[in-house]
CSV table of C-alpha atoms in Angstrom, one decimal:
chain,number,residue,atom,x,y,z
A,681,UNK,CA,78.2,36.6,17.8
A,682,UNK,CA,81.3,35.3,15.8
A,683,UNK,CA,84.4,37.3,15.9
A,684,UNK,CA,87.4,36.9,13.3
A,685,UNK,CA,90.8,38.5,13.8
A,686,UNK,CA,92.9,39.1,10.7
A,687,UNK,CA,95.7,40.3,9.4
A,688,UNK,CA,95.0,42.3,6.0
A,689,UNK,CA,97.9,43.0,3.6
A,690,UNK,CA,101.0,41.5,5.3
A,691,UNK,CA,104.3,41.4,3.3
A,692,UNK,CA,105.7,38.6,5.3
A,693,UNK,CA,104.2,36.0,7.4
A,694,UNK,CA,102.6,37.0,10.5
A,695,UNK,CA,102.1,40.6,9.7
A,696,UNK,CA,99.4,43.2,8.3
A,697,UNK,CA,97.1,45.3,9.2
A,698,UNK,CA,94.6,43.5,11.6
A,699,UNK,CA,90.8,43.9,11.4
A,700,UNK,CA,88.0,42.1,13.2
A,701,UNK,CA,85.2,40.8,11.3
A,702,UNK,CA,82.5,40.3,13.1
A,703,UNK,CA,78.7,38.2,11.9
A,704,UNK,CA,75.3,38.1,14.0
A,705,UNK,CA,75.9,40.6,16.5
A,706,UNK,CA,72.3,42.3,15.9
A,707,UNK,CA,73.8,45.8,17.4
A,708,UNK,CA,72.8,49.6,17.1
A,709,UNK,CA,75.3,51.5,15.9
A,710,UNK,CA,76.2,52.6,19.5
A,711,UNK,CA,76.7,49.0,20.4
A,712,UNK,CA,79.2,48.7,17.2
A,713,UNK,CA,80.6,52.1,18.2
A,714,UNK,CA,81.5,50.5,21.7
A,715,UNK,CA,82.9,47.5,21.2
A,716,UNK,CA,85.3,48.9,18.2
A,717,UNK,CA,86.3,51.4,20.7
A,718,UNK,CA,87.1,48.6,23.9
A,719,UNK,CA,88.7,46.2,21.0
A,720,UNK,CA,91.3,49.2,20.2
A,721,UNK,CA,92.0,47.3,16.8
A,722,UNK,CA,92.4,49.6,14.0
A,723,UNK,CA,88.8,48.5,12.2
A,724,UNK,CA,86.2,46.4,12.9
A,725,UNK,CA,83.6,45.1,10.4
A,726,UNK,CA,80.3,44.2,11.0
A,727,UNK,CA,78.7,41.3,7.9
A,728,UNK,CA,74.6,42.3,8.3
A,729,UNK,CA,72.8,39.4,5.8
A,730,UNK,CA,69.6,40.4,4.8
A,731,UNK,CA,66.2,39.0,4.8
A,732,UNK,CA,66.7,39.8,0.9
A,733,UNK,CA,69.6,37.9,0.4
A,734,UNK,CA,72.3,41.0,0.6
A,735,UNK,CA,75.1,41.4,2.5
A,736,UNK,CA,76.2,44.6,4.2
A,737,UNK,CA,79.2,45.9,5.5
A,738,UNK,CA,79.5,48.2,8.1
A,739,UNK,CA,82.7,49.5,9.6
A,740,UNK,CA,84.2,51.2,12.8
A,741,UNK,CA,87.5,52.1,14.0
A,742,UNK,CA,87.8,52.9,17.8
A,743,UNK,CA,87.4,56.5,17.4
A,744,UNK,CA,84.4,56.4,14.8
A,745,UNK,CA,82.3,55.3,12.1
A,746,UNK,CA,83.8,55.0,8.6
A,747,UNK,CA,82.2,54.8,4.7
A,748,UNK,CA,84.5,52.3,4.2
A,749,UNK,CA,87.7,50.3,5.2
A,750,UNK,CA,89.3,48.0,2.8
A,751,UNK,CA,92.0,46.2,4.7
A,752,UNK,CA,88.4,45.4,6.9
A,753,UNK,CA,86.6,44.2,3.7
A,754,UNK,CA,89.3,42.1,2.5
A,755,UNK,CA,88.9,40.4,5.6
A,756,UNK,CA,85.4,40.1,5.4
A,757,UNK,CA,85.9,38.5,1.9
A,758,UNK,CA,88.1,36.3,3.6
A,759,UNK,CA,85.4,35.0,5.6
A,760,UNK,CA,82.6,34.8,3.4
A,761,UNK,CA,84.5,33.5,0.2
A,762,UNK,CA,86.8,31.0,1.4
A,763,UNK,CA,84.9,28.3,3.5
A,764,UNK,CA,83.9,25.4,1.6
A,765,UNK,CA,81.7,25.7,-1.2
A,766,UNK,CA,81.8,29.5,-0.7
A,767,UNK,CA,81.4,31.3,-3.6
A,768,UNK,CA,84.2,33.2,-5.8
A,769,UNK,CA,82.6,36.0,-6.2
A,770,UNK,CA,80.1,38.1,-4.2
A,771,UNK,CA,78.9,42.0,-4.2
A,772,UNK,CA,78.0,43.6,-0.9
A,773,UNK,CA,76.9,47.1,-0.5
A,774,UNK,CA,78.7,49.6,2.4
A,775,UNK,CA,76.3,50.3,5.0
A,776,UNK,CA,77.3,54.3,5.6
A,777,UNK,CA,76.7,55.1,1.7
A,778,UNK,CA,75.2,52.0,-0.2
A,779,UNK,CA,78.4,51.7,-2.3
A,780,UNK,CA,78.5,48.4,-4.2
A,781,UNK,CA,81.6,46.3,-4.1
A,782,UNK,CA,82.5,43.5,-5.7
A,783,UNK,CA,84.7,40.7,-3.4
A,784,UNK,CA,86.6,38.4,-5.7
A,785,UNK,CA,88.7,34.8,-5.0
A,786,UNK,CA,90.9,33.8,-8.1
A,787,UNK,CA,94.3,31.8,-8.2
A,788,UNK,CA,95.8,35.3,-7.7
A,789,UNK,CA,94.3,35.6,-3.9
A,790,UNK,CA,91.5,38.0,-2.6
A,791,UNK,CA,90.4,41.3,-4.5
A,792,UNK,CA,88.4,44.0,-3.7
A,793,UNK,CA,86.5,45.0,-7.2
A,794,UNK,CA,85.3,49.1,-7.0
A,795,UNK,CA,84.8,52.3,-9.2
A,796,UNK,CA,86.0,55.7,-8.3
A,797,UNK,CA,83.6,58.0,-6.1
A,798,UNK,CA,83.3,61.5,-6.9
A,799,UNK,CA,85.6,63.9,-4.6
A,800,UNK,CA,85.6,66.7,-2.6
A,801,UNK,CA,86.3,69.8,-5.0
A,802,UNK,CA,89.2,71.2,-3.2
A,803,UNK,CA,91.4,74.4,-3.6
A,804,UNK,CA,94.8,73.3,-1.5
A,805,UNK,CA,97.0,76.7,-1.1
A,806,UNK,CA,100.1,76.4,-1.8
A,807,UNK,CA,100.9,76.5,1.8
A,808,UNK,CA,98.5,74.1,2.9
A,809,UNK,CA,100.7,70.6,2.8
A,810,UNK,CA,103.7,72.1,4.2
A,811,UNK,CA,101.6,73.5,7.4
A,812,UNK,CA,100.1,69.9,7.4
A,813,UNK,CA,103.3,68.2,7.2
A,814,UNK,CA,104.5,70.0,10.5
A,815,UNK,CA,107.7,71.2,8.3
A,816,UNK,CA,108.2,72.5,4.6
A,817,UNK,CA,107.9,70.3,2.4
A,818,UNK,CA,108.3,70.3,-1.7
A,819,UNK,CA,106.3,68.3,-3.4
A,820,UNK,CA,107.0,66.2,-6.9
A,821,UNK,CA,103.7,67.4,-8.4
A,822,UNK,CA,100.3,69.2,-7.2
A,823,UNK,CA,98.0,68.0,-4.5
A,824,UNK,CA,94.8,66.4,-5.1
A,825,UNK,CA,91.8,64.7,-3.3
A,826,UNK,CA,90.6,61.7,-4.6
A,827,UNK,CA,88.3,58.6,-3.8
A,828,UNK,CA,87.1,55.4,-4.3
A,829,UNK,CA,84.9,55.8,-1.5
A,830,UNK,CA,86.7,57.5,1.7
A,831,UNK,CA,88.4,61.1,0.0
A,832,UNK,CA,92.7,61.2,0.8
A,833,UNK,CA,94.5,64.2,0.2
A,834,UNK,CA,97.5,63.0,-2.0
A,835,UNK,CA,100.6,64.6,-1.3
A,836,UNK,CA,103.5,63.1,-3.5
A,837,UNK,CA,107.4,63.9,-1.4
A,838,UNK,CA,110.7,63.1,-3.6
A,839,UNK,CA,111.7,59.9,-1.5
A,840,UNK,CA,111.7,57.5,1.3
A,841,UNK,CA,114.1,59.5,3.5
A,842,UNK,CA,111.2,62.3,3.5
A,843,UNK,CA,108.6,60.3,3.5
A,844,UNK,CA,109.6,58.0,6.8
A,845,UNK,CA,110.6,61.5,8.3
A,846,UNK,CA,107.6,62.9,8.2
A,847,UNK,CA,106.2,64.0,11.6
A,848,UNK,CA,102.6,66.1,10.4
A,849,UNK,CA,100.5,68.0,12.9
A,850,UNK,CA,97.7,65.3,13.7
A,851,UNK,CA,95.3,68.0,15.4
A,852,UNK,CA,95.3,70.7,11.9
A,853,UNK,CA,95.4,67.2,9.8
A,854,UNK,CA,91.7,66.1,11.8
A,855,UNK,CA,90.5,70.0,11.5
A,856,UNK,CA,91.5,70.5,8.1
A,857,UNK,CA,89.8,66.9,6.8
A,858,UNK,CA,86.7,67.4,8.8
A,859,UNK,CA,86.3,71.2,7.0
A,860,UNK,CA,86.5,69.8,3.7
A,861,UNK,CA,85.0,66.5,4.0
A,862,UNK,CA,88.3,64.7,3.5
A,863,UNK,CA,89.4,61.4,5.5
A,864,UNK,CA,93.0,62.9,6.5
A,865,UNK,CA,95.9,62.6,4.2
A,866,UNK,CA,98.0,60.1,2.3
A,867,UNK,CA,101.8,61.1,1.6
A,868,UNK,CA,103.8,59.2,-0.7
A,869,UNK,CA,106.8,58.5,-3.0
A,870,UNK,CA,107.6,56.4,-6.1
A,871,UNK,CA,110.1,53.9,-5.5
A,872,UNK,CA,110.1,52.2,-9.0
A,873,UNK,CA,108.4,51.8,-12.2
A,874,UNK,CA,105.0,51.0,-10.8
A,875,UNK,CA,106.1,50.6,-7.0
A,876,UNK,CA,105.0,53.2,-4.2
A,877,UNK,CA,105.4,53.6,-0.4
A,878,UNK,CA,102.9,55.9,1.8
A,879,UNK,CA,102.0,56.8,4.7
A,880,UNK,CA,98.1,57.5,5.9
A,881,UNK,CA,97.7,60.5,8.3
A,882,UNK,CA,94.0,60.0,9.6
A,883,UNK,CA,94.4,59.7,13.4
A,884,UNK,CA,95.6,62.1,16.7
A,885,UNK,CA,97.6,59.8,18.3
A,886,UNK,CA,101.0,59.0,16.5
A,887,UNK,CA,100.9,55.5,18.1
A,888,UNK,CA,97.6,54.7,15.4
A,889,UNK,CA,99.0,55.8,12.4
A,890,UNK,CA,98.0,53.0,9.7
A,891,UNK,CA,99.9,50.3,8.7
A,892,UNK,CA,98.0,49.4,5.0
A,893,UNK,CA,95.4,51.9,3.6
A,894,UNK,CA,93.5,50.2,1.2
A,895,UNK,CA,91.2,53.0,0.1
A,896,UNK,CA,94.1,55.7,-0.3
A,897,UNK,CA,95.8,53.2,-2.7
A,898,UNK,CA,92.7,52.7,-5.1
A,899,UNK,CA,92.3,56.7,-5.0
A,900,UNK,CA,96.4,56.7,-5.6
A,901,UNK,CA,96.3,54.0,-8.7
A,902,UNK,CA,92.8,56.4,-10.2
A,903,UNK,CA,94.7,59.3,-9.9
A,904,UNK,CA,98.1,57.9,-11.2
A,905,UNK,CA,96.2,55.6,-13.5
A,906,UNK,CA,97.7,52.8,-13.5
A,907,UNK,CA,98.3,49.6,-11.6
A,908,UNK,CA,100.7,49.4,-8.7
A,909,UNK,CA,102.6,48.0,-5.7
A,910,UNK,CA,102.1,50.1,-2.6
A,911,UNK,CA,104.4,50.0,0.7
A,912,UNK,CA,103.4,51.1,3.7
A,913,UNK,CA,103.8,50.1,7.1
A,914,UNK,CA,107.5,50.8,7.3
A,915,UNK,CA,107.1,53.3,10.9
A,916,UNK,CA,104.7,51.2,11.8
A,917,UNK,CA,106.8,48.3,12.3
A,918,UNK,CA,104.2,46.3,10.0
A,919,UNK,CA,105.5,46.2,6.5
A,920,UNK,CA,102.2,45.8,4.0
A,921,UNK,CA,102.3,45.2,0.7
A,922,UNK,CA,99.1,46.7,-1.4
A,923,UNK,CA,99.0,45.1,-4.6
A,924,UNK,CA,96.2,47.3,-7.2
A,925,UNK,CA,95.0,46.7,-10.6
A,926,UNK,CA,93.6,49.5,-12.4
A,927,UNK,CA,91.5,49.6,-15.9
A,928,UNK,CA,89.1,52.2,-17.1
A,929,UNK,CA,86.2,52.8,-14.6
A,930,UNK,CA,86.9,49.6,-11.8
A,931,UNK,CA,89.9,49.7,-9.4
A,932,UNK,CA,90.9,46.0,-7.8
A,933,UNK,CA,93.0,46.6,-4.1
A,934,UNK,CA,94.2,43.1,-2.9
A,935,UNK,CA,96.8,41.5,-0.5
A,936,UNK,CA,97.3,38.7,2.1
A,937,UNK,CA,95.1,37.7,4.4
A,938,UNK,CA,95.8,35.8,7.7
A,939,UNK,CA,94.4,35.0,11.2
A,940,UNK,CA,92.6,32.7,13.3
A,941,UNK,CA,88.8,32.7,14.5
């Protein structure tokens, strides 16, 4: 078994969001299960190579089994496209859903190539993201799920001041996500033309609130779309930087990488 730690999506040197990648481990899903959960990093990947030729991805935080994790896949295209003699581009398939992605190197750094997944159909009461939230809350326009393969519940607040203030009830966030087949929710402001910062709301403890969440800002660029530059990590004490390009029908999510084996 080879194990890589890296840091997905830093805006400065030495930070991000860290994932392990992890190749021929040969585990059940129990086995994956439990050595996410002992690790305690916020995702671990596991690369499966086929007899085929395909690669498949499959990911776990500590606390479960995910569809997907793009911080995690960015690092896993770290490792398979950038040895020597690598190739640039590569498609792998998720191991949860079959969903085909697309892992890109170019003079512009590591991309993450995917279309938009169908979502949840979701009535949110007007009550709903203010109960969530822990507080009342008005937001800048309506609520909405959306995916490009893990569903967020968008919830747009007028500014940073709200946004980094936000303390939302964990325990109704899980119970309310797990009723409507929704992976927790995304809050977020505009801070520019094209530039965001969020904040993902996916976890019970405080403590594991995510520093970069790559799948809430592909479903944030589809909804909005258009391309952006998405904050986050600002509570977190990990400032990421989330840089996605949007055109009809494909979403690209890409940052920094860095680590060590």
């Amino acid at each position: 078994m080879i194990v890589h730690l890296l840091k997905c999506f830093g805006a400065e040197p030495g930070g991000g969001n860290a994932a392990l990648v992890v190749e021929n481990d040969g585990g059940s899903e129990a086995e994956r299960q439990r050595f996410a959960r002992e690790r305690q990093v916020s995702a671990c990947v596991f690369i499966d190579r086929q007899a085929d030729g395909m690669v498949v991805l499959d990911y776990f935080y500590p606390h479960t089994r995910s569809p997907l994790c793009l911080h995690a896949t960015l690092a896993a295209a770290h490792v398979l496209l950038t040895p020597p003699g690598a190739p640039a581009t590569l498609t792998v398939t998720t191991a949860m859903r079959g969903q085909a992605l697309q892992l890109l190197r170019s003079a512009e750094g590591l991309f993450i190539s995917l279309a938009p997944q169908p979502a949840p159909a979701v009535t949110v009461e007007k009550y709903v993201p203010s109960e969530l939230m822990g507080q009342h809350v008005q937001l800048l326009s309506p609520p909405v799920v959306a995916s490009v393969g893990s569903p967020k519940l968008l919830l747009e607040v007028a500014d940073r001041t709200t946004l980094r203030a936000l303390r939302p009830n964990l325990e109704l966030i899980a119970d309310w996500s797990a009723l409507h087949q929704v992976s927790g929710c995304y809050a977020y402001c505009r801070t520019g033309n094209n530039t965001y910062e969020g904040r993902n709301f996916n976890h019970l403890d405080p403590a594991q609130e995510d520093s970069a969440t790559g799948v809430a800002a592909g479903a944030l660029a589809w909804h909005l779309q258009r391309s952006l530059s998405l904050h986050q990590g600002h509570v977190t004490q990990q400032p990421c930087l989330i840089e996605v390009q949007y055109s009809r029908g494909e979403i690209r999510v890409g940052g920094m990488v860095q680590g060590s084996t």
